[in-house]
Short mmCIF file of C-alpha atoms in Angstrom, two decimals:
data_model
loop_
_atom_site.label_atom_id
_atom_site.label_comp_id
_atom_site.label_asym_id
_atom_site.label_seq_id
_atom_site.Cartn_x
_atom_site.Cartn_y
_atom_site.Cartn_z
CA MET A 1 -16.36 40.70 25.91
CA PHE A 2 -14.14 38.01 27.51
CA PHE A 3 -14.37 35.37 24.71
CA PRO A 4 -14.29 35.67 20.98
CA GLU A 5 -17.31 35.50 18.89
CA ASP A 6 -18.60 32.12 17.69
CA MET A 7 -17.61 31.47 14.00
CA THR A 8 -19.29 29.59 11.27
CA ARG A 9 -17.71 28.17 8.10
CA LEU A 10 -19.49 29.32 4.93
CA ILE A 11 -18.80 27.33 1.71
CA TRP A 12 -20.55 28.65 -1.38
CA ILE A 13 -20.32 26.96 -4.69
CA VAL A 14 -20.81 29.13 -7.76
CA SER A 15 -20.08 29.03 -11.41
CA LYS A 16 -16.93 30.71 -12.46
CA GLU A 17 -18.63 33.26 -14.41
CA ARG A 18 -20.33 34.48 -11.32
CA LEU A 19 -17.33 34.43 -9.02
CA ALA A 20 -16.43 38.14 -9.20
CA THR A 21 -20.04 39.16 -8.64
CA CYS A 22 -20.38 36.86 -5.64
CA LEU A 23 -17.07 38.05 -4.08
CA GLN A 24 -18.28 41.57 -4.38
CA GLN A 25 -21.50 40.75 -2.76
CA LEU A 26 -19.61 39.21 0.17
CA SER A 27 -17.23 42.17 0.50
CA GLU A 28 -20.26 44.50 0.78
CA THR A 29 -21.54 42.56 3.97
CA GLU A 30 -18.18 43.31 5.65
CA ALA A 31 -18.71 40.11 7.66
CA PHE A 32 -16.92 37.38 5.47
CA GLN A 33 -13.20 36.39 5.86
CA PRO A 34 -11.76 33.87 3.37
CA ILE A 35 -9.92 30.85 4.66
CA ASP A 36 -6.22 31.72 5.13
CA HIS A 37 -5.44 29.57 2.05
CA HIS A 38 -7.85 27.48 -0.07
CA SER A 39 -8.67 23.99 1.18
CA LEU A 40 -11.23 22.93 -1.37
CA GLY A 41 -10.60 22.74 -5.10
CA GLU A 42 -7.45 23.84 -7.15
CA GLU A 43 -5.80 27.29 -7.41
CA GLU A 44 -6.47 29.24 -10.67
CA ASP A 45 -3.88 31.20 -12.50
CA LEU A 46 -5.01 34.82 -12.89
CA GLN A 47 -1.82 36.09 -14.39
CA ALA A 48 -3.68 37.28 -17.57
CA LEU A 49 -6.05 39.42 -15.58
CA LYS A 50 -3.26 40.75 -13.47
CA LEU A 51 -1.62 42.01 -16.68
CA LEU A 52 -4.74 43.58 -17.92
CA LEU A 53 -5.11 45.63 -14.70
CA GLN A 54 -1.36 46.66 -14.82
CA ALA A 55 -1.88 47.86 -18.47
CA LYS A 56 -4.91 49.71 -17.54
CA GLN A 57 -3.36 51.38 -14.61
CA ARG A 58 -0.35 52.29 -16.76
CA TYR A 59 -2.43 53.98 -19.23
CA GLN A 60 -4.41 55.85 -16.64
CA ARG A 61 -1.13 57.28 -15.08
CA PHE A 62 -0.04 58.18 -18.55
CA ARG A 63 -3.13 60.14 -19.28
CA ALA A 64 -3.17 61.85 -15.85
CA ALA A 65 0.37 62.94 -16.36
CA GLY A 66 -0.35 64.21 -19.81
CA GLN A 67 -3.16 66.28 -18.39
CA LEU A 68 -0.79 68.21 -16.22
CA LEU A 69 1.06 69.48 -19.36
CA GLU A 70 -2.19 70.67 -21.14
CA GLY A 71 -1.97 73.97 -19.28
CA LEU A 72 1.37 74.97 -20.68
CA PRO A 73 1.67 77.69 -23.34
CA GLU A 74 1.60 76.55 -26.92
CA GLU A 75 5.28 77.58 -27.49
CA PRO A 76 7.10 77.19 -24.13
CA LEU A 77 10.80 78.01 -23.85
CA LEU A 78 11.54 74.34 -23.19
CA SER A 79 9.85 71.23 -24.31
CA TYR A 80 8.18 68.82 -21.88
CA LYS A 81 7.47 65.27 -22.75
CA ILE A 82 6.38 62.25 -20.90
CA GLY A 83 8.01 58.89 -21.60
CA THR A 84 8.00 55.19 -20.42
CA LEU A 85 10.74 53.11 -18.89
CA SER A 86 11.10 49.53 -19.74
CA GLY A 87 13.31 46.91 -18.05
CA SER A 88 16.32 47.69 -20.25
CA THR A 89 15.75 51.36 -20.89
CA SER A 90 17.77 53.90 -18.79
CA LEU A 91 16.54 57.38 -17.74
CA PRO A 92 17.34 59.77 -20.47
CA GLN A 93 19.51 62.83 -19.82
CA GLY A 94 17.27 65.86 -18.62
CA ALA A 95 14.60 63.52 -17.42
CA VAL A 96 13.01 63.42 -14.04
CA GLN A 97 11.49 59.97 -12.87
CA ILE A 98 7.76 60.18 -11.93
CA ASP A 99 7.29 56.56 -10.79
CA SER A 100 8.56 53.06 -11.63
CA GLU A 101 7.41 53.44 -15.41
CA LEU A 102 6.96 57.06 -16.13
CA PHE A 103 9.40 59.96 -16.42
CA LEU A 104 9.19 63.82 -17.34
CA TRP A 105 11.65 64.95 -19.98
CA VAL A 106 12.55 68.62 -20.08
CA GLY A 107 14.81 70.13 -22.83
CA SER A 108 15.02 71.76 -26.18
CA LYS A 109 15.22 68.70 -28.39
CA PRO A 110 13.55 65.36 -27.34
CA PRO A 111 15.65 62.23 -27.60
CA ALA A 112 15.07 60.06 -30.61
CA ASP A 113 14.11 56.85 -28.57
CA LEU A 114 11.62 58.71 -26.40
CA LYS A 115 8.46 56.58 -26.52
CA PRO A 116 5.30 58.64 -26.84
CA PRO A 117 2.33 58.17 -24.72
CA PRO A 118 -0.04 55.32 -25.93
CA PRO A 119 -3.23 56.51 -27.78
CA PRO A 120 -6.51 56.04 -26.01
CA LEU A 121 -7.31 53.00 -28.13
CA ASP A 122 -4.45 51.09 -26.45
CA GLN A 123 -6.33 51.02 -23.11
CA PRO A 124 -7.17 47.38 -22.55
CA PRO A 125 -10.92 46.52 -22.04
CA LEU A 126 -11.91 44.70 -18.89
CA ALA A 127 -14.83 42.25 -19.05
CA LEU A 128 -15.44 42.93 -15.19
CA THR A 129 -15.32 46.02 -13.09
CA GLU A 130 -12.15 47.05 -11.71
CA HIS A 131 -13.39 46.30 -8.23
CA GLN A 132 -14.35 42.82 -9.18
CA SER A 133 -11.20 42.22 -10.92
CA ARG A 134 -9.02 43.11 -8.03
CA LEU A 135 -11.36 41.07 -5.78
CA LEU A 136 -10.39 38.02 -7.93
CA LEU A 137 -6.61 38.82 -7.47
CA ALA A 138 -6.93 39.45 -3.70
CA THR A 139 -8.70 35.98 -3.15
CA ALA A 140 -6.69 33.99 -5.83
CA ASP A 141 -5.08 31.77 -3.13
CA GLN A 142 -8.24 31.58 -1.06
CA VAL A 143 -10.85 30.26 -3.59
CA GLY A 144 -10.73 26.73 -4.90
CA HIS A 145 -11.84 25.68 -8.42
CA VAL A 146 -13.19 22.47 -9.89
CA GLU A 147 -13.80 22.33 -13.55
CA GLY A 148 -16.45 24.96 -14.32
CA TRP A 149 -17.16 25.67 -10.63
CA SER A 150 -15.62 27.91 -8.04
CA ILE A 151 -15.67 27.26 -4.17
CA ILE A 152 -15.75 30.16 -1.88
CA ASP A 153 -14.62 29.11 1.60
CA GLY A 154 -14.48 31.31 4.70
CA TRP A 155 -15.70 32.39 8.03
CA ILE A 156 -18.68 34.59 9.21
CA PRO A 157 -19.67 35.46 12.87
CA SER A 158 -22.30 32.93 13.81
CA LYS A 159 -24.67 35.64 14.83
CA LYS A 160 -24.71 36.74 11.19
CA MET A 161 -25.94 33.39 10.03
CA GLU A 162 -29.59 34.40 9.61
CA ILE A 163 -28.43 37.44 7.55
CA PHE A 164 -26.32 35.32 5.21
CA GLY A 165 -28.90 32.53 5.13
CA GLU A 166 -31.37 35.08 3.86
CA LEU A 167 -29.01 36.84 1.56
CA LEU A 168 -27.92 33.51 -0.08
CA ARG A 169 -31.22 31.55 0.37
CA HIS A 170 -31.25 30.64 -3.41
CA GLU A 171 -27.56 29.65 -3.56
CA CYS A 172 -25.66 26.37 -2.90
CA ILE A 173 -24.12 26.99 0.43
CA ALA A 174 -23.07 25.12 3.57
CA LEU A 175 -22.95 26.69 7.04
CA THR A 176 -21.02 24.72 9.66
CA PRO A 177 -19.91 25.76 13.33
CA ALA A 178 -16.31 26.14 13.57
CA GLU A 179 -15.96 23.14 15.88
CA ASP A 180 -17.73 20.96 13.25
CA SER A 181 -15.93 22.46 10.27
CA GLY A 182 -13.29 19.76 9.82
CA LEU A 183 -10.53 22.42 10.40
CA SER A 184 -8.34 22.92 13.24
CA LEU A 185 -9.42 25.71 15.60
CA ALA A 186 -6.08 27.14 15.07
CA ARG A 187 -7.21 28.24 11.59
CA VAL A 188 -10.42 29.97 12.94
CA PRO A 189 -10.04 33.86 13.21
CA SER A 190 -10.74 35.58 16.52
CA LEU A 191 -13.26 38.41 16.49
CA PHE A 192 -13.62 40.30 19.93
CA ARG A 193 -16.16 42.91 20.71
CA ARG A 194 -14.36 45.22 23.06
CA HIS A 195 -15.50 48.48 24.60
CA LYS A 196 -13.86 51.48 22.91
CA ALA A 197 -12.25 52.53 26.24
CA LEU A 198 -10.09 49.39 25.88
CA GLU A 199 -8.65 50.12 22.50
CA GLY A 200 -5.39 51.33 23.93
CA PHE A 201 -4.84 48.14 25.91
CA ALA A 202 -6.06 45.96 23.06
CA ALA A 203 -3.31 47.72 20.78
CA LEU A 204 -0.67 46.95 23.42
CA MET A 205 -1.95 43.31 23.49
CA GLY A 206 -1.46 43.12 19.84
CA LEU A 207 2.20 43.73 20.23
CA TYR A 208 2.45 40.36 21.99
CA GLY A 209 0.24 38.41 19.57
CA ILE A 210 -3.26 37.68 18.56
CA THR A 211 -5.31 35.77 20.97
CA GLY A 212 -6.37 32.43 19.58
CA TYR A 213 -9.98 31.27 18.89
CA ARG A 214 -11.37 29.84 22.02
CA GLU A 215 -8.95 31.66 24.36
CA LEU A 216 -9.92 34.14 26.99
CA ASP A 217 -9.31 37.77 25.92
CA PRO A 218 -6.65 39.07 28.24
CA THR A 219 -7.35 42.67 27.45
CA PRO A 220 -9.67 43.25 30.53
CA LEU A 221 -7.12 41.67 32.76
CA LEU A 222 -4.32 43.60 31.10
CA THR A 223 -6.33 46.85 31.75
CA ILE A 224 -6.54 46.15 35.50
CA SER A 225 -3.07 44.75 36.03
CA PHE A 226 -1.30 47.18 33.93
CA SER A 227 -2.93 50.22 35.64
CA LEU A 228 -2.26 48.78 39.09
CA MET A 229 1.45 47.99 38.37
CA PHE A 230 2.06 51.31 36.69
CA GLY A 231 0.36 53.23 39.51
CA MET A 232 2.24 51.50 42.13
CA MET A 233 5.62 52.22 40.63
CA PHE A 234 4.74 55.75 39.44
CA ALA A 235 2.73 56.85 42.56
CA ASP A 236 2.34 60.72 42.25
CA LEU A 237 -0.80 62.70 42.33
CA GLY A 238 0.42 65.58 40.21
CA GLN A 239 2.44 63.76 37.81
CA GLY A 240 -0.06 61.02 37.17
CA LEU A 241 -2.64 63.86 36.41
CA LEU A 242 -0.27 65.21 33.90
CA LEU A 243 -0.12 61.92 32.23
CA SER A 244 -3.95 61.71 32.21
CA LEU A 245 -4.22 65.07 30.78
CA LEU A 246 -1.73 64.30 28.11
CA GLY A 247 -3.67 61.23 27.18
CA PHE A 248 -7.01 63.12 27.01
CA TRP A 249 -5.39 65.66 24.77
CA LEU A 250 -4.04 62.90 22.44
CA PHE A 251 -7.42 61.27 22.35
CA SER A 252 -9.59 64.30 21.83
CA GLN A 253 -7.35 65.95 19.09
CA ARG A 254 -8.24 65.52 15.41
CA TRP A 255 -5.08 64.04 13.84
CA PRO A 256 -4.38 63.32 10.32
CA SER A 257 -5.78 59.99 9.19
CA SER A 258 -2.42 58.31 9.07
CA HIS A 259 -1.77 58.96 12.79
CA SER A 260 -5.14 59.31 14.13
CA THR A 261 -5.81 55.66 15.32
CA THR A 262 -2.28 55.29 16.90
CA ARG A 263 -2.53 58.58 18.91
CA HIS A 264 -6.11 57.93 20.00
CA GLN A 265 -4.97 54.54 21.32
CA ALA A 266 -2.04 56.21 23.19
CA GLY A 267 -4.44 58.57 24.70
CA LEU A 268 -6.70 55.79 25.83
CA LEU A 269 -3.71 54.17 27.40
CA LEU A 270 -2.33 57.09 29.23
CA ILE A 271 -5.70 58.26 30.73
CA PRO A 272 -6.20 55.11 33.11
CA ILE A 273 -2.52 54.63 33.92
CA GLY A 274 -2.22 58.30 34.80
CA LEU A 275 -5.30 58.16 37.02
CA SER A 276 -4.01 55.04 38.84
CA ALA A 277 -0.61 56.88 39.39
CA ALA A 278 -2.63 59.64 40.85
CA VAL A 279 -4.68 57.39 43.20
CA PHE A 280 -1.44 55.67 44.55
CA GLY A 281 -0.01 59.12 44.83
CA ILE A 282 -2.85 59.93 47.17
CA LEU A 283 -2.37 56.70 49.07
CA PHE A 284 1.37 57.21 49.35
CA GLY A 285 1.13 61.06 50.04
CA ASN A 286 3.21 62.12 46.88
CA LEU A 287 2.18 65.36 45.03
CA PHE A 288 4.65 66.72 42.33
CA ALA A 289 7.68 64.94 43.80
CA ARG A 290 7.04 66.03 47.39
CA GLU A 291 5.86 64.04 50.40
CA ASP A 292 5.14 66.91 52.70
CA TRP A 293 2.33 68.57 50.72
CA ILE A 294 -0.48 65.99 51.30
CA PRO A 295 -0.77 63.36 54.03
CA ALA A 296 -0.43 59.70 53.18
CA LEU A 297 -3.56 57.73 53.40
CA ILE A 298 -1.91 54.41 54.17
CA TYR A 299 2.00 54.96 54.40
CA HIS A 300 5.07 56.48 52.91
CA PRO A 301 6.75 53.58 51.04
CA MET A 302 10.29 54.55 52.27
CA ASP A 303 8.96 54.46 55.94
CA GLU A 304 7.79 50.82 55.21
CA VAL A 305 10.25 49.16 52.98
CA TYR A 306 9.58 45.56 53.90
CA VAL A 307 5.76 46.20 53.71
CA SER A 308 6.16 47.45 50.06
CA LEU A 309 8.29 44.45 49.20
CA ALA A 310 5.71 42.11 50.66
CA ILE A 311 2.76 43.78 48.73
CA SER A 312 4.77 43.51 45.44
CA VAL A 313 5.41 39.81 46.13
CA ILE A 314 1.91 39.16 47.13
CA PHE A 315 0.53 40.91 44.16
CA GLY A 316 2.88 38.93 41.90
CA ILE A 317 1.74 35.55 43.44
CA GLY A 318 -1.84 36.53 42.80
CA VAL A 319 -1.56 37.40 39.08
CA LEU A 320 0.83 34.46 38.52
CA CYS A 321 -1.90 32.01 39.86
CA ILE A 322 -4.64 33.75 37.95
CA SER A 323 -2.50 33.57 34.73
CA MET A 324 -1.94 29.71 35.13
CA PHE A 325 -5.63 29.19 35.92
CA ILE A 326 -6.66 31.04 32.68
CA GLY A 327 -4.06 28.90 30.81
CA LEU A 328 -5.84 25.75 31.96
CA LEU A 329 -9.17 27.24 31.15
CA ASN A 330 -7.96 28.18 27.56
CA ALA A 331 -6.53 24.62 27.16
CA TRP A 332 -9.87 23.08 28.17
CA LEU A 333 -11.78 25.36 25.79
CA SER A 334 -9.48 24.63 22.82
CA GLY A 335 -9.47 20.91 23.49
CA HIS A 336 -5.82 20.75 24.69
CA LEU A 337 -6.26 20.24 28.38
CA LYS A 338 -4.42 16.85 28.28
CA GLU A 339 -1.30 18.24 26.81
CA ARG A 340 -1.52 21.31 29.10
CA LEU A 341 -1.66 19.21 32.17
CA TRP A 342 2.08 18.32 31.83
CA ASP A 343 3.19 21.76 30.86
CA ASN A 344 5.62 23.71 33.28
CA PHE A 345 2.66 26.01 33.96
CA GLY A 346 -0.11 23.54 33.72
CA LEU A 347 -2.13 21.84 36.39
CA ILE A 348 1.00 20.14 38.05
CA GLY A 349 2.85 23.44 37.89
CA LEU A 350 0.07 25.33 39.46
CA LEU A 351 -0.22 22.80 42.25
CA PHE A 352 3.53 22.84 42.71
CA TYR A 353 3.47 26.69 42.98
CA LEU A 354 0.48 26.59 45.48
CA ALA A 355 2.50 24.08 47.61
CA LEU A 356 5.51 26.34 47.54
CA ILE A 357 3.34 29.26 48.66
CA GLY A 358 1.87 27.06 51.41
CA LEU A 359 5.24 25.93 52.53
CA THR A 360 6.60 29.45 52.78
CA LEU A 361 3.49 30.44 54.75
CA GLY A 362 3.86 27.46 57.08
CA TYR A 363 7.50 28.20 57.85
CA TRP A 364 6.78 32.03 58.53
CA ALA A 365 3.74 31.30 60.69
CA GLN A 366 5.14 28.08 62.30
CA TRP A 367 2.20 26.08 61.26
CA THR A 368 3.58 22.57 61.33
CA GLY A 369 0.68 20.87 59.77
CA LEU A 370 0.69 23.14 56.65
CA LYS A 371 4.40 23.06 56.47
CA TYR A 372 4.65 19.21 56.17
CA LEU A 373 1.53 18.95 53.92
CA CYS A 374 2.81 21.42 51.46
CA LEU A 375 6.32 19.92 51.62
CA THR A 376 4.82 16.56 50.72
CA LEU A 377 3.01 18.11 47.69
CA ALA A 378 5.85 20.03 46.37
CA SER A 379 8.05 17.08 46.57
CA ALA A 380 5.39 14.91 44.79
CA GLY A 381 5.26 17.57 42.14
CA LEU A 382 8.94 17.50 41.55
CA ILE A 383 9.24 13.81 41.48
CA THR A 384 6.29 13.65 38.94
CA MET A 385 7.95 16.04 36.70
CA ALA A 386 11.35 14.42 36.99
CA LEU A 387 9.82 10.96 36.02
CA ARG A 388 8.06 12.51 33.18
CA ASN A 389 11.32 14.19 31.84
CA PHE A 390 13.30 11.03 32.29
CA ALA A 391 10.54 8.90 30.32
CA LEU A 392 10.47 11.39 27.40
CA MET A 393 14.14 10.71 26.68
CA GLU A 394 14.00 6.94 26.59
CA GLN A 395 16.01 6.70 23.31
CA GLU A 396 19.10 8.47 24.91
CA PRO A 397 21.85 6.91 26.99
CA ILE A 398 21.22 6.63 30.67
CA GLY A 399 23.78 9.08 31.64
CA LEU A 400 22.33 11.78 29.39
CA ARG A 401 18.87 10.99 30.58
CA LEU A 402 19.62 11.53 34.32
CA PHE A 403 21.55 14.84 33.58
CA ALA A 404 18.75 16.10 31.21
CA THR A 405 16.20 15.19 33.90
CA LEU A 406 18.12 16.96 36.54
CA VAL A 407 18.39 20.16 34.55
CA GLU A 408 14.77 20.19 33.46
CA THR A 409 13.53 19.51 36.91
CA TYR A 410 15.60 22.26 38.34
CA ASP A 411 14.53 24.61 35.73
CA PHE A 412 10.87 23.66 36.54
CA ALA A 413 11.22 24.53 40.08
CA ILE A 414 13.36 27.64 39.84
CA LYS A 415 11.18 29.36 37.20
CA PHE A 416 8.36 29.80 39.82
CA VAL A 417 10.90 31.59 42.32
CA VAL A 418 12.38 33.81 39.57
CA HIS A 419 8.98 34.85 38.26
CA THR A 420 7.65 35.57 41.64
CA LEU A 421 10.86 37.67 42.50
CA SER A 422 10.52 39.58 39.28
CA PHE A 423 7.65 41.36 40.85
CA VAL A 424 9.81 42.85 43.50
CA ARG A 425 10.52 45.55 40.80
CA LEU A 426 7.15 47.10 41.66
CA ALA A 427 8.57 48.12 44.90
CA ALA A 428 12.00 48.94 43.60
CA PHE A 429 10.57 51.27 41.04
CA THR A 430 8.52 52.97 43.79
CA PHE A 431 11.64 53.52 45.76
CA ALA A 432 13.52 54.71 42.60
CA HIS A 433 10.70 57.21 41.76
CA ILE A 434 10.78 58.52 45.40
CA ALA A 435 14.62 58.91 45.23
CA LEU A 436 14.41 60.95 42.04
CA SER A 437 11.72 63.14 43.61
CA MET A 438 13.90 63.56 46.64
CA ALA A 439 16.95 64.51 44.54
CA LEU A 440 14.75 67.14 42.76
CA VAL A 441 13.39 68.55 46.11
CA ILE A 442 17.01 68.87 47.46
CA ILE A 443 18.10 70.74 44.42
CA VAL A 444 15.04 73.18 44.51
CA GLU A 445 15.80 73.82 48.29
CA LEU A 446 19.46 74.52 47.58
CA LEU A 447 18.18 77.11 45.09
CA SER A 448 15.61 78.58 47.44
CA GLY A 449 17.35 81.94 47.57
CA HIS A 450 16.60 82.28 43.82
CA SER A 451 12.91 81.98 43.83
CA TRP A 452 12.36 82.01 39.86
CA LEU A 453 15.31 79.55 39.27
CA ALA A 454 14.01 77.29 41.94
CA LEU A 455 10.48 77.30 40.54
CA SER A 456 11.85 76.78 37.01
CA ILE A 457 13.96 73.84 38.18
CA PHE A 458 10.92 72.42 40.07
CA VAL A 459 8.71 72.51 37.11
CA LEU A 460 11.16 71.22 34.58
CA GLY A 461 12.18 68.50 37.05
CA ASN A 462 8.69 67.29 37.32
CA ILE A 463 8.33 67.20 33.55
CA ILE A 464 11.46 65.22 33.05
CA ILE A 465 10.55 62.71 35.83
CA THR A 466 7.04 62.37 34.29
CA VAL A 467 8.34 61.71 30.66
CA ILE A 468 11.52 59.67 31.34
CA GLU A 469 10.44 57.60 34.40
CA GLY A 470 6.93 57.17 32.75
CA PHE A 471 8.53 55.64 29.87
CA LEU A 472 10.82 53.45 31.84
CA VAL A 473 7.97 52.25 34.00
CA CYS A 474 5.88 51.36 31.06
CA ILE A 475 8.71 49.18 29.78
CA GLN A 476 9.00 47.37 33.05
CA VAL A 477 5.11 46.78 33.30
CA ILE A 478 5.16 45.52 29.53
CA ARG A 479 8.05 43.08 30.46
CA LEU A 480 6.23 41.69 33.44
CA HIS A 481 3.19 41.06 31.32
CA PHE A 482 4.99 39.74 28.19
CA TYR A 483 7.37 37.39 30.08
CA GLU A 484 5.85 36.53 33.49
CA LEU A 485 2.12 36.43 32.62
CA PHE A 486 1.07 36.04 28.94
CA THR A 487 3.57 33.10 28.42
CA LYS A 488 1.41 30.98 30.80
CA PHE A 489 -1.87 31.41 28.94
CA ILE A 490 -1.57 32.93 25.51
CA SER A 491 -0.46 31.21 22.48
CA GLY A 492 -0.10 34.44 20.55
CA GLY A 493 -0.69 32.52 17.26
CA GLY A 494 -4.24 33.42 16.59
CA ILE A 495 -5.76 34.96 13.41
CA PRO A 496 -7.42 38.16 13.43
CA PHE A 497 -10.93 38.48 11.78
CA GLU A 498 -10.38 40.70 8.91
CA PRO A 499 -13.40 40.75 6.59
CA LEU A 500 -13.10 40.98 2.76
CA ARG A 501 -13.14 44.76 2.57
CA LEU A 502 -10.45 46.03 0.26
CA SER A 503 -9.10 49.62 0.27
CA VAL A 504 -7.47 51.36 -2.69
CA GLU A 505 -4.10 50.41 -0.91
CA HIS A 506 -5.02 46.79 -0.89
CA PHE A 507 -5.93 46.78 -4.49
CA ASP A 508 -2.63 48.11 -5.50
CA GLU A 509 -0.82 45.53 -3.39
CA TYR A 510 -2.71 42.59 -4.66
CA ALA A 511 -2.65 43.78 -8.37
CA ASP A 512 1.06 44.67 -8.16
CA ILE A 513 0.25 47.84 -10.11
CA GLY A 514 3.31 49.39 -11.83
CA GLN A 515 5.71 46.61 -10.56
#
């Protein structure tokens, strides 16, 4: 769940005559993904096959359009003809364009240059099935060719090795673990098995990038941290339950296929963050913008401003340390730990940040020993980074080297302070939410003499706060994750595992039908 599945490289050598059949066999397994571009053998030109498919599709569209006119009377008031457009042919007067090549002409006398539909004999024959032909086009730049042989090269999940070994037991194949495949791990696709309940957060994670192979899946962490941050900033029992109900409605409805996935994912995202807001509403004593309807289990944030600010900063420190630790773990798993040690948010950066935290704690608690120890460690971290930055610019003039070293070292230190203070927005938006709620309550109380108007304003105000502030809080939480957290441990340059399984839309795209 936390790490991608192990991948195995499959190399299958077949004769060119069997290539289409073998590709179809692999597509039916729905567990094989070709290498992003061929690395074994030469690429083969399939332009002739592409033209055959285009001609066949053109004829099929012509025939389908002609069948629509078969139901017309034998002697209609107007004539209806179907024609074709070439690159130099303009649309005749009185014609309606059907697609890029066909048009319908309506009138009393057809133009002299109107091209009639081709007879059935013009339909080009295909030696392969249309499915096989399009598979060849789809994988044209992913299959290598050497003389009379084709080399299929791609990835399969390692747990499917026995299945593929049995399926291809009489074939010339090679199965190699990704680490021993001879290719960079950056070219290995990532396949995560996530619980369906995490699909909404997985889609949100996809907006940032694809987690690389041998990187920890941040989706479970995102689920927890996103829900906690949103709940803290949008703490209201009633409004949180409204968001959860909206999410449940989006998830449970049967939407058209074109919108089904997106709305189900939105529903799975709204349900947990709405429940989190409801829980924090109970803790802070907020119900539908009022603080006097239910008691606060811990405190009212406006009564403990400094406590709220401190909690926000402590929460930020915790998730920043976790993100830097995960970054080191990912670097170790992917074999880049040495380079990561010198990164701003690598091992030296993590130790420097912990030293800053200890220094702050030592000054606050008046612990002299901790204060001087952390001051020494922080100074050592700064000096180490300064010496490294100075050494990296050995080809530059000394003045430029000193200036650049000063700027880079300052940037190294100030980033930790800025990123930590960014989490103050957790408390700031908590106060903003309470301020909006108080404004709504004041307006309702001013209209208390008009009960129906006051009730209407109260309901409408809660809906507006739920929608607008919910949207703004989501943006702030996304920003905290994308800029303060994910930049420390996610490369975002991974390759998703998308098995060879072509739909009709993919066929049209690869074959460039009608272009």
